[in-house]
Coordinates of C-alpha atoms and ligand atoms in Angstrom, one line a residue:
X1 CA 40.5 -22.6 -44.1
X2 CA 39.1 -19.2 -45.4
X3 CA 35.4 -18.8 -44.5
X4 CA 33.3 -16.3 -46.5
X5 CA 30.8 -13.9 -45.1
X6 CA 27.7 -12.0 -45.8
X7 CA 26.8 -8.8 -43.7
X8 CA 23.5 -7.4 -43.9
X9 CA 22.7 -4.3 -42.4
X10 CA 25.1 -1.2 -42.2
X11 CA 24.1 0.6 -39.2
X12 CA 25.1 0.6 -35.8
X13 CA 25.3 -3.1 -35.8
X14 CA 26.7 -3.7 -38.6
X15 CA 29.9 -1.5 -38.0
X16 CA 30.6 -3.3 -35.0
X17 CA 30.7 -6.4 -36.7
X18 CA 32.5 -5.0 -39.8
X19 CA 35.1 -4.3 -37.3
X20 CA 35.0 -7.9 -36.0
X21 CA 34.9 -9.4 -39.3
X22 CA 38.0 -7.3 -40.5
X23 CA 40.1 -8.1 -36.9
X24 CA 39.4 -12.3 -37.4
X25 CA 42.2 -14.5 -39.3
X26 CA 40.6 -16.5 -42.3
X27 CA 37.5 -14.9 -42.7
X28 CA 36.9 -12.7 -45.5
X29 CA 33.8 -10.1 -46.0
X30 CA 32.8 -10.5 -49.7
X31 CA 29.2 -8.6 -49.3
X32 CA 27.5 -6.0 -47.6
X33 CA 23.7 -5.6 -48.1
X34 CA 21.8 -2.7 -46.9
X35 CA 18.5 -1.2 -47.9
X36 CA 20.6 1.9 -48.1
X37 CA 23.0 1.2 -50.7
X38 CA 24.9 4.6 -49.8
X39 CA 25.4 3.3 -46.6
X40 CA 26.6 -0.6 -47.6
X41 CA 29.1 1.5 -50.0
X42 CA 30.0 3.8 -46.7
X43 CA 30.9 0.4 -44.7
X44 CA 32.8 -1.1 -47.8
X45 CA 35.2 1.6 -47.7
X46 CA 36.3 1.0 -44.4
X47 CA 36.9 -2.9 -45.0
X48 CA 40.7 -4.1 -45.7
X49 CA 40.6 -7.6 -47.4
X50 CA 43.6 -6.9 -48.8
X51 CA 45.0 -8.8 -52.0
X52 CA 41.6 -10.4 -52.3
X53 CA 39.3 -7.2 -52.8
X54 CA 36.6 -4.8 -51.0
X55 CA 33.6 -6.2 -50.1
X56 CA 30.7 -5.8 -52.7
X57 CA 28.0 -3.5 -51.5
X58 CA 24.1 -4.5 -52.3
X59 CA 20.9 -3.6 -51.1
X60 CA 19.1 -6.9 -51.8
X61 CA 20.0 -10.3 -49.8
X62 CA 18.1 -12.3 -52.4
X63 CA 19.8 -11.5 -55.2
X64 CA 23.3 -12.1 -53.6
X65 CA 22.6 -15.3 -52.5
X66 CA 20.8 -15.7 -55.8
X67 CA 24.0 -15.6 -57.7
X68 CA 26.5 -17.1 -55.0
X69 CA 24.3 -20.3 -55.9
X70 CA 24.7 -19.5 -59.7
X71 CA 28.5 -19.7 -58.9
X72 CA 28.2 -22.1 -56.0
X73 CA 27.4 -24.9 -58.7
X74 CA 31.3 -24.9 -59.2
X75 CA 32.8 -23.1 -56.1
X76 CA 29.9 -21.4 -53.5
X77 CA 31.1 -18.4 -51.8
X78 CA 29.9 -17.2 -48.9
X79 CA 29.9 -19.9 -45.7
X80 CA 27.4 -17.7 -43.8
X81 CA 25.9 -15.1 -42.8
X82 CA 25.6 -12.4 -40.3
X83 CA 22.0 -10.5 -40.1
X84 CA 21.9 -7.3 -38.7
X85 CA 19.7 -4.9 -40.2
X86 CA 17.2 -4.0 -37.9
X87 CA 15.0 -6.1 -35.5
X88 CA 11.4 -6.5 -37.6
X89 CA 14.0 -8.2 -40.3
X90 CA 15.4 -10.7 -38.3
X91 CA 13.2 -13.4 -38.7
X92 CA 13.0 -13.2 -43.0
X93 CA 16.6 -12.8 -43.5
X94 CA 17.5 -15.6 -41.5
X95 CA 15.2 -17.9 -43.4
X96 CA 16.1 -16.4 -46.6
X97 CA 19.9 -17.3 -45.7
X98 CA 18.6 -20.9 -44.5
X99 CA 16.6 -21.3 -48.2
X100 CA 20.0 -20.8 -49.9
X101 CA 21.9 -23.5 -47.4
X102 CA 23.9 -20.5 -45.6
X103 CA 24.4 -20.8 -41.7
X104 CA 23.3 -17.8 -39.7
X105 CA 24.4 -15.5 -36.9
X106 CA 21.6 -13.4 -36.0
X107 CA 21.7 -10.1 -34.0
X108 CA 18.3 -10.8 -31.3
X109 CA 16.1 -10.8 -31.2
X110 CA 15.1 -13.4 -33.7
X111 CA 11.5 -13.4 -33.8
X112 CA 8.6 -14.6 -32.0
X113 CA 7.7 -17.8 -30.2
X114 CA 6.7 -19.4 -33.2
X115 CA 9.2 -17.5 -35.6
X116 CA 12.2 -19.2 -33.1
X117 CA 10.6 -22.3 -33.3
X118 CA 10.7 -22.4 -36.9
X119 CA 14.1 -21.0 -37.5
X120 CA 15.5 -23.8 -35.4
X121 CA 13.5 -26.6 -36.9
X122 CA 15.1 -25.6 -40.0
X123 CA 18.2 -25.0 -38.8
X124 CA 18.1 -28.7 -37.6
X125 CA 16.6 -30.2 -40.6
X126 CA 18.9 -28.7 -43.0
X127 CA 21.9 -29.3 -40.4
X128 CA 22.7 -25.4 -40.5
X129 CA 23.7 -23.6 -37.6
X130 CA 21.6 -20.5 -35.9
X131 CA 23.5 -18.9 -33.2
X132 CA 21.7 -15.4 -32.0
X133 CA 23.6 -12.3 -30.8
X134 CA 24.1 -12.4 -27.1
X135 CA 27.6 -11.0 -26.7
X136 CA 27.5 -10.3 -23.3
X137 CA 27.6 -14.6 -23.1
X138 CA 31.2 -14.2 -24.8
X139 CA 32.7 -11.0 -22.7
X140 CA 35.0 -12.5 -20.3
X141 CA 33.8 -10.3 -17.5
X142 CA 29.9 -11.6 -17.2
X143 CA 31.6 -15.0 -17.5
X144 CA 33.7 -14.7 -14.6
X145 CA 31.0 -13.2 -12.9
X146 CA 28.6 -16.0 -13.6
X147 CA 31.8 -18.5 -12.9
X148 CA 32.1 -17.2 -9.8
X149 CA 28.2 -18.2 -8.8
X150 CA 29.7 -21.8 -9.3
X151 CA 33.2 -21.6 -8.0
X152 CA 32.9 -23.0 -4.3
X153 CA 30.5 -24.0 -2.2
X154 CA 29.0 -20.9 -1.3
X155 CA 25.2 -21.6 -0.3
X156 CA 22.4 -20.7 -2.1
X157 CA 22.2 -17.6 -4.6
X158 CA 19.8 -15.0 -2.6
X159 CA 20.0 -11.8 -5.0
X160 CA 21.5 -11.8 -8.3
X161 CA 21.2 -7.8 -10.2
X162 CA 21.9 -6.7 -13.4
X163 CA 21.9 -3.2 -14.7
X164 CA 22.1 -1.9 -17.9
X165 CA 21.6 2.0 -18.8
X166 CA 22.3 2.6 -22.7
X167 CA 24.7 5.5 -23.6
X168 CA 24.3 7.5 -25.4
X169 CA 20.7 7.3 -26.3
X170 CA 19.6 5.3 -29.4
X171 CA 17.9 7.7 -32.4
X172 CA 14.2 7.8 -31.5
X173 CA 14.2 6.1 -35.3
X174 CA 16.2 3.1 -33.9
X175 CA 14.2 3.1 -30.8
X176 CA 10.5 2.7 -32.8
X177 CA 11.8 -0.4 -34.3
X178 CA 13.6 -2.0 -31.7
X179 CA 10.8 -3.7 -30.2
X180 CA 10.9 -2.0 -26.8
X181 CA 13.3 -1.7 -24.0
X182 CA 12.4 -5.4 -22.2
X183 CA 13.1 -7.3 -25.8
X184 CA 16.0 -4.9 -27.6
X185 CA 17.6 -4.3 -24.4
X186 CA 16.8 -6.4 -21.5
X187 CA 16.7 -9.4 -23.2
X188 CA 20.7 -10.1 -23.0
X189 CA 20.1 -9.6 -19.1
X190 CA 17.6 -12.4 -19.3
X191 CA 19.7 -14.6 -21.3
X192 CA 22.9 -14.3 -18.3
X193 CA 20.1 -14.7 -15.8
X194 CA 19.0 -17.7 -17.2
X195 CA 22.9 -18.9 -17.4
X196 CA 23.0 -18.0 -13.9
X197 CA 19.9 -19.7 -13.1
X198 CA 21.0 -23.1 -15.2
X199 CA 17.6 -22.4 -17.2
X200 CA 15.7 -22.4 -13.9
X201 CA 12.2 -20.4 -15.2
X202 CA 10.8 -17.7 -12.6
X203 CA 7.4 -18.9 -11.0
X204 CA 6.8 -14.8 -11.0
X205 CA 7.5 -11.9 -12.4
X206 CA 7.2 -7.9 -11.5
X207 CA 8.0 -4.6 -13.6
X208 CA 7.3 -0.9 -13.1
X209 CA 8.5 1.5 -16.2
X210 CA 8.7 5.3 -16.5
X211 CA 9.3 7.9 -18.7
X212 CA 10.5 11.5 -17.9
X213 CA 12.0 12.0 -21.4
X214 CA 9.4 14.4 -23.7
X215 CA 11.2 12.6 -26.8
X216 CA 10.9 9.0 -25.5
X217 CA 7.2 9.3 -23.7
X218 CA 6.2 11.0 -27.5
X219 CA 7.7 7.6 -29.5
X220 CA 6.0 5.7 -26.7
X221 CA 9.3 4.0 -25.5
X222 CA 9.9 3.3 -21.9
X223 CA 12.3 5.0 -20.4
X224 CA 13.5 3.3 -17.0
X225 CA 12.3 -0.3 -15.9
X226 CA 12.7 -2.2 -12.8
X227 CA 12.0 -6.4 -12.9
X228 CA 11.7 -8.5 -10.0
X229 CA 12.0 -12.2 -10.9
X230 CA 11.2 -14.9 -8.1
X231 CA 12.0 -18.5 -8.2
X232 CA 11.5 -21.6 -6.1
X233 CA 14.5 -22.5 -5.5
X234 CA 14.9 -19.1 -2.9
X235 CA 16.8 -16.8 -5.6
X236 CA 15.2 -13.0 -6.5
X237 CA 17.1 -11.5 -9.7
X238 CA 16.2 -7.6 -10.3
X239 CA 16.8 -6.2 -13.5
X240 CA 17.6 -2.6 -13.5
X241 CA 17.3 -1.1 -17.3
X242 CA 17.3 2.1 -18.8
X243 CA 17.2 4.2 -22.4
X244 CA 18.8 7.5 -20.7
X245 CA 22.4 7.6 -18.6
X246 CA 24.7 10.0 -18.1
X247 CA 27.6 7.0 -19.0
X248 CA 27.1 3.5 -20.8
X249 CA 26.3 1.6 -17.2
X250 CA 27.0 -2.2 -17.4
X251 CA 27.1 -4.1 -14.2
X252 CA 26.3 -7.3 -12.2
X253 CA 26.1 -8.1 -8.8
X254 CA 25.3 -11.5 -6.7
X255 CA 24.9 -12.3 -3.0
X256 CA 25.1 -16.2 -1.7
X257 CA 25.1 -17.3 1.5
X258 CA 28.8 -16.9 2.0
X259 CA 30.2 -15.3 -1.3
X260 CA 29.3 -11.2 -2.6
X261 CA 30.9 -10.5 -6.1
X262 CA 30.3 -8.0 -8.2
X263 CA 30.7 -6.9 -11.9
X264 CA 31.6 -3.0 -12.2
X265 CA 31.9 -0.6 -15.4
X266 CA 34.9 -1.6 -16.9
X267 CA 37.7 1.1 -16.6
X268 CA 39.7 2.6 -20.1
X269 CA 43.0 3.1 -17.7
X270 CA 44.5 3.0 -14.4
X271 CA 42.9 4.5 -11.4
X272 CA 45.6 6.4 -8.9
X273 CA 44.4 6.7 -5.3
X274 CA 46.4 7.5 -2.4
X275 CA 45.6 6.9 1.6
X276 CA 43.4 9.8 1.3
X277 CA 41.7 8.9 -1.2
X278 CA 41.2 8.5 -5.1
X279 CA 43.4 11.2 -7.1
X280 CA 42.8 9.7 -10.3
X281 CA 39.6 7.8 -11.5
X282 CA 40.0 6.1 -15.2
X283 CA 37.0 7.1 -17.5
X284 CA 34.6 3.8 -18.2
X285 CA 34.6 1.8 -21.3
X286 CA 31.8 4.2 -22.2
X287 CA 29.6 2.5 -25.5
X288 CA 28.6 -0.3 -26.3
X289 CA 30.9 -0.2 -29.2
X290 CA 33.6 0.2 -27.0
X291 CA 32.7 -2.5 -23.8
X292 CA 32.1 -5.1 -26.0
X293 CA 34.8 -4.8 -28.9
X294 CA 36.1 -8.2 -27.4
X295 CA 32.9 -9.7 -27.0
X296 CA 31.8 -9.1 -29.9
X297 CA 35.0 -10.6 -31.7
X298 CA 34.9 -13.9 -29.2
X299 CA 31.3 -14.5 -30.1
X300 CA 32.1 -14.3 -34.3
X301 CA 35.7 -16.7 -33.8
X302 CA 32.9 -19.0 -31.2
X303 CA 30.7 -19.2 -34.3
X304 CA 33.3 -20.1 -37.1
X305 CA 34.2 -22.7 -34.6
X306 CA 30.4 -23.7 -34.3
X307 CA 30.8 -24.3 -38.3
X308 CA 33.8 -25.9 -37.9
X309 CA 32.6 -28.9 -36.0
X310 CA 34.8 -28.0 -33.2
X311 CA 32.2 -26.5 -30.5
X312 CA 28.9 -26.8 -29.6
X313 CA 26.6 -23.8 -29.9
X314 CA 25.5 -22.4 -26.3
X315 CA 22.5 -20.2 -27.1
X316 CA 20.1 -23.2 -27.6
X317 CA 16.5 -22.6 -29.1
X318 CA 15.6 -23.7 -25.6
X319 CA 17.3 -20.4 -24.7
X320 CA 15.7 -18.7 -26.8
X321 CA 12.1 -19.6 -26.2
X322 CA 12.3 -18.9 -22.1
X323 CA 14.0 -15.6 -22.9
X324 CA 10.7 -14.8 -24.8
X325 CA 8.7 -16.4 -22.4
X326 CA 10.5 -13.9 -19.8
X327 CA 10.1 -11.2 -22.0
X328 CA 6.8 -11.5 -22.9
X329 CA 5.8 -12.0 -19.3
X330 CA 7.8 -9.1 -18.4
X331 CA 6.0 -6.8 -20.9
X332 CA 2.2 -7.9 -19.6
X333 CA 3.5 -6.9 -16.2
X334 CA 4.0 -3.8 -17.7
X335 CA 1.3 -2.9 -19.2
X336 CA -1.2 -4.2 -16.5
X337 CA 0.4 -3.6 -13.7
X338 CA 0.2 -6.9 -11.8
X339 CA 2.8 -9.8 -10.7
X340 CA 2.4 -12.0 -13.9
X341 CA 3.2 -16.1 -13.4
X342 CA 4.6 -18.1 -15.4
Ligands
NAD401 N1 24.1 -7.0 -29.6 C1 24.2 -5.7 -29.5 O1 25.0 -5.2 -28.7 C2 23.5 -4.8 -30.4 C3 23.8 -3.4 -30.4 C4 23.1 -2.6 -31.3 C5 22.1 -3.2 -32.1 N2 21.8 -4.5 -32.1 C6 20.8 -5.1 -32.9 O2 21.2 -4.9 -34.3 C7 20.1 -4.6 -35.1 C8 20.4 -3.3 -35.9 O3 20.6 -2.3 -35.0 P1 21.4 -1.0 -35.4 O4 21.6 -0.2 -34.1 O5 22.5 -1.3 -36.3 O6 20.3 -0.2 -36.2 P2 20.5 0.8 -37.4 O7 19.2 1.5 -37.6 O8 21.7 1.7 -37.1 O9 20.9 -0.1 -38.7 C9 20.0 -0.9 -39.2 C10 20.3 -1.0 -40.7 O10 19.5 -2.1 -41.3 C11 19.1 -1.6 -42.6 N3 18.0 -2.3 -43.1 C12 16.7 -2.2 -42.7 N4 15.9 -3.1 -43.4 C13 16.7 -3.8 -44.2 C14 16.5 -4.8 -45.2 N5 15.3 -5.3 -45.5 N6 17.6 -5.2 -45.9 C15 18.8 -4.7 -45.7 N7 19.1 -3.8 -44.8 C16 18.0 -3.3 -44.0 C17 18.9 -0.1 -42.4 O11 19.0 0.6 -43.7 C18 20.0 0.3 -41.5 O12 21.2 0.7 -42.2 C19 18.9 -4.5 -34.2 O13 18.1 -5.6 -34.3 C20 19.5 -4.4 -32.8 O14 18.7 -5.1 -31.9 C21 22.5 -5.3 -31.2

């Protein structure tokens, strides 16, 4: 079965999952909307759908969905939708998509407490599925990595870290709608900690920020953050983020009472070394286009599946709301400077 799709946003995001989209069996693009119709028109040309057409290009979701019903009375085209225009549109394109029946895969964040709260209740009442963005759940990778927490019996989990340093920086036009670091970028860190943690909520949590950058201090953006999260059952996550890198820095690392594994920068190539040492080192997977290619094509096949009846969807509003919870608590630490409990 051929499922139909609606991409809004054609930007950073939404080339990545243009890609996806175009690299899936049975799934067909049939619109791109973008305030920028120059830019829609830019993504459309790089779509293959091939006996069946390009991709239309828009620059209003409304009136797409407006005539897919018209049509929809006798044959409804698109299945769902994928929303990623930028962050302060989340929230009204999803419930845009939900007032025309159309299930939703949202890039995060979503919204607010009380904007998730709503976009699930709907979800629910209208039995439509909401799944949010988190790739990093669907790159195999972290999943080992957080596999590995429950392989054996290895004692209690002391120190679990995550760092993430973006590369190359995002446009200082990105970055004054993102939200800030802790929600645009953190937040996926959160969501594998809470995996890790089994939805475990911190009883505390600490974070210094800094910025050196003259371009990120002027647009007010934080440029590196360090989190300390402590929990009662005996476990201390630190969260090590920032805007500025000189390479795309992704990795995990977790101590137990008898087990240390680690998560490192995934390597393009093979790395040569000799008894005297390394010869060869592989450059890194060094975007996040690049890292995540596979992630973010698992996580779209995970969601036609999520249609299709034949999984459940992980990222649960429950998810949702203790990652803002986190983030929220996160950001007063911030801004105060004090340990903030939860
Ligand atoms: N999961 C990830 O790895 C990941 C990576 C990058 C970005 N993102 C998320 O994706 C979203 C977009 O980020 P980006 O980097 O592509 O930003 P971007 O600025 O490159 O692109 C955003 C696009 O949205 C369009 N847009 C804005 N308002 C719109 C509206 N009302 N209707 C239609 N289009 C509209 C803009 O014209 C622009 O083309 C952000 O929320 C970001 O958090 C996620």
């Amino acid at each position: 079965m051929v499922l139909n799709v609606c991409l809004i946003g054609a930007g950073r995001a939404g080339q990545f999952h243009a890609i996806s989209i175009n690299n899936t069996p049975n799934l067909r693009l049939t619109h791109i909307v973008d305030l920028n119709l120059e830019k829609a028109k830019q993504l459309v040309e790089t779509i293959d759908n091939g006996d069946s057409g390009p991709p239309m290009a828009h620059d209003n979701l409304e009136r797409v969905l407006e005539a897919d019903l018209r049509c929809g009375l006798v044959n409804s085209e698109i299945n769902f939708v994928i929303v990623a225009s930028s962050t302060q549109t989340h929230y009204d394109m999803t419930m845009l998509a939900f007032r025309y029946n159309k299930h939703v895969l949202c890039e995060k964040p979503l919204g607010n407490v009380d904007q998730i709260k709503e976009c699930y209740q709907i979800a629910e009442s209208k039995k439509l599925h909401l799944m949010v963005g988190f790739q990093k759940r669907f790159d195999k990778n972290y999943l080992n990595f957080i596999k590995s927490l429950d392989m054996y019996d290895m004692g209690s989990l002391n120190q679990l870290t995550f760092i993430t340093r973006d590369f190359p920086v995002p446009s200082i036009e990105y970055l004054k709608t993102s939200n800030g670091i802790i929600n645009d970028m953190l937040s996926h860190d959160i969501d594998l900690t809470n995996v890790a943690m089994k939805g475990e909520k911190p009883i505390s949590v600490f974070a210094f920020g800094h910025t050196n950058n003259s371009e990120l201090k002027e647009a007010n953006e934080i440029e590196h953050v360090n989190v300390l999260m402590n929990y009662a059952s005996g476990t201390i996550v630190t969260l090590v983020g920032s805007r500025t890198s000189t390479h795309y820095d992704q990795r995990a690392e977790a101590y137990t009472d008898l087990l240390y594994t680690k998560m490192d920068n995934l390597k393009v190539d093979t790395t040569f070394s000799t008894e005297n040492g390394v010869i060869m080192e592989s450059p890194i997977e060094n975007t996040f286009l690049q890292r995540y290619k596979d992630a973010y094509q698992n996580e779209l096949k995970y969601f036609m599946d999520i249609i299709k009846g034949k999984v459940e969807n992980p990222i649960t509003c429950k998810d949702m709301l203790l990652n803002a919870e986190i983030c929220n608590a996160i950001n007063v630490s911030l801004k105060t400077g004090e340990k903030v409990t939860l």
